[in-house]
Amino acid sequence: MTTTSKAKLFPARQRCSRAAKFDSPGWKTLATAHAVLGSVVGTEEVVWARDLRHLLTHQNGALRTESALTKFRDLDAERDEDEVDHAHVGGKVPLGVPRALKIPDSLAAVIRTADAPV
């Protein structure tokens, strides 16, 4: 039994330099660029989804104020739940399956319209 060295199996390859680090533009830059192109990316659904993402990411999904409760409460998701599972200040934001499926669909619709001019 013979062993083959890695050097024979994998000859030295020329190393390619990596591309420069690319930072995504901020939201205001993106919205302004799309406005110049004639599309609107800051729709009500997108702003709501961005606010929800902020709440889920930076506030651990906690509804800390009455305004957050009013904005993110999903009465349809609470319909079949016990009273203790209803959304309340200090509790978690309820998503519910229909709402969780609707959010990406709303964002996709905005993306389709924004991509058209680009």
Short mmCIF file of C-alpha atoms in Angstrom, two decimals:
data_model
loop_
_atom_site.label_atom_id
_atom_site.label_comp_id
_atom_site.label_asym_id
_atom_site.label_seq_id
_atom_site.Cartn_x
_atom_site.Cartn_y
_atom_site.Cartn_z
CA MET A 1 0.00 0.00 0.00
CA THR A 2 1.40 3.33 -1.00
CA THR A 3 0.55 6.70 0.39
CA THR A 4 0.34 9.75 -1.78
CA SER A 5 1.34 13.03 -0.32
CA LYS A 6 -1.08 15.93 -0.26
CA ALA A 7 1.38 17.91 -2.33
CA LYS A 8 0.88 15.51 -5.22
CA LEU A 9 -2.90 15.38 -4.84
CA PHE A 10 -3.34 19.11 -4.42
CA PRO A 11 -0.65 21.04 -6.29
CA ALA A 12 0.04 24.53 -5.05
CA ARG A 13 -2.63 26.92 -6.20
CA GLN A 14 -2.18 30.55 -6.91
CA ARG A 15 -3.87 32.52 -4.19
CA CYS A 16 -6.34 35.11 -5.34
CA SER A 17 -6.70 38.29 -3.40
CA ARG A 18 -10.02 38.74 -1.69
CA ALA A 19 -12.42 41.39 -2.83
CA ALA A 20 -12.51 44.51 -0.74
CA LYS A 21 -14.98 44.44 2.11
CA PHE A 22 -18.41 45.59 0.95
CA ASP A 23 -20.70 47.33 3.39
CA SER A 24 -24.35 47.43 2.50
CA PRO A 25 -25.77 50.92 2.24
CA GLY A 26 -27.95 52.14 5.06
CA TRP A 27 -31.75 52.23 4.86
CA LYS A 28 -31.93 55.98 4.14
CA THR A 29 -29.46 55.60 1.27
CA LEU A 30 -31.42 52.69 -0.20
CA ALA A 31 -34.75 54.48 0.12
CA THR A 32 -33.32 57.63 -1.47
CA ALA A 33 -31.73 55.70 -4.35
CA HIS A 34 -35.01 53.91 -5.08
CA ALA A 35 -36.90 57.20 -4.89
CA VAL A 36 -34.55 58.59 -7.56
CA LEU A 37 -35.31 55.51 -9.68
CA GLY A 38 -39.02 56.07 -9.20
CA SER A 39 -39.85 53.22 -6.84
CA VAL A 40 -40.99 53.37 -3.24
CA VAL A 41 -39.46 50.93 -0.77
CA GLY A 42 -40.63 52.66 2.41
CA THR A 43 -44.20 51.40 2.23
CA GLU A 44 -46.35 51.00 5.31
CA GLU A 45 -45.78 47.21 5.28
CA VAL A 46 -42.00 47.59 5.00
CA VAL A 47 -41.81 50.15 7.80
CA TRP A 48 -43.96 47.89 9.99
CA ALA A 49 -41.77 44.84 9.20
CA ARG A 50 -38.60 46.82 9.94
CA ASP A 51 -40.05 47.98 13.26
CA LEU A 52 -41.04 44.38 14.08
CA ARG A 53 -37.52 43.19 13.24
CA HIS A 54 -36.13 45.84 15.58
CA LEU A 55 -38.48 44.72 18.36
CA LEU A 56 -37.65 41.04 17.88
CA THR A 57 -33.91 41.61 17.56
CA HIS A 58 -33.12 44.36 20.02
CA GLN A 59 -35.93 44.03 22.55
CA ASN A 60 -36.17 40.23 22.59
CA GLY A 61 -39.73 40.45 21.25
CA ALA A 62 -40.98 42.22 24.39
CA LEU A 63 -43.88 44.64 24.06
CA ARG A 64 -42.59 47.36 26.35
CA THR A 65 -45.14 50.11 25.70
CA GLU A 66 -48.83 50.53 24.95
CA SER A 67 -47.96 51.91 21.52
CA ALA A 68 -45.93 48.77 20.73
CA LEU A 69 -48.84 46.65 21.95
CA THR A 70 -51.24 48.56 19.72
CA LYS A 71 -48.92 48.38 16.73
CA PHE A 72 -48.00 44.69 16.89
CA ARG A 73 -50.98 43.03 18.55
CA ASP A 74 -52.56 40.36 16.36
CA LEU A 75 -56.13 39.87 17.48
CA ASP A 76 -56.63 37.03 14.99
CA ALA A 77 -53.76 35.08 16.58
CA GLU A 78 -55.28 35.66 20.04
CA ARG A 79 -58.78 34.55 19.08
CA ASP A 80 -58.34 30.89 20.13
CA GLU A 81 -55.88 31.54 22.96
CA ASP A 82 -56.52 31.71 26.68
CA GLU A 83 -56.68 35.17 28.25
CA VAL A 84 -53.27 34.69 29.87
CA ASP A 85 -51.73 34.11 26.41
CA HIS A 86 -53.06 37.40 24.96
CA ALA A 87 -50.58 40.14 24.14
CA HIS A 88 -49.89 42.57 26.96
CA VAL A 89 -47.29 45.16 27.89
CA GLY A 90 -44.31 43.24 29.19
CA GLY A 91 -45.24 40.14 27.19
CA LYS A 92 -43.91 38.83 23.89
CA VAL A 93 -45.21 39.89 20.49
CA PRO A 94 -47.53 37.20 19.08
CA LEU A 95 -46.97 36.46 15.41
CA GLY A 96 -49.39 33.72 14.45
CA VAL A 97 -48.92 31.60 11.33
CA PRO A 98 -50.98 33.71 8.89
CA ARG A 99 -49.16 36.87 9.92
CA ALA A 100 -45.75 35.19 9.80
CA LEU A 101 -46.51 34.07 6.23
CA LYS A 102 -47.91 37.44 5.16
CA ILE A 103 -44.87 39.51 6.19
CA PRO A 104 -42.40 37.95 3.70
CA ASP A 105 -45.06 38.09 0.96
CA SER A 106 -45.52 41.82 1.56
CA LEU A 107 -41.78 42.41 1.46
CA ALA A 108 -41.43 40.32 -1.71
CA ALA A 109 -44.11 42.41 -3.44
CA VAL A 110 -42.21 45.60 -2.64
CA ILE A 111 -38.96 44.05 -3.85
CA ARG A 112 -40.55 43.03 -7.16
CA THR A 113 -41.74 46.58 -7.81
CA ALA A 114 -38.43 48.09 -6.69
CA ASP A 115 -36.36 45.73 -8.85
CA ALA A 116 -38.24 46.62 -12.04
CA PRO A 117 -36.50 49.99 -12.66
CA VAL A 118 -33.11 48.60 -11.68
#
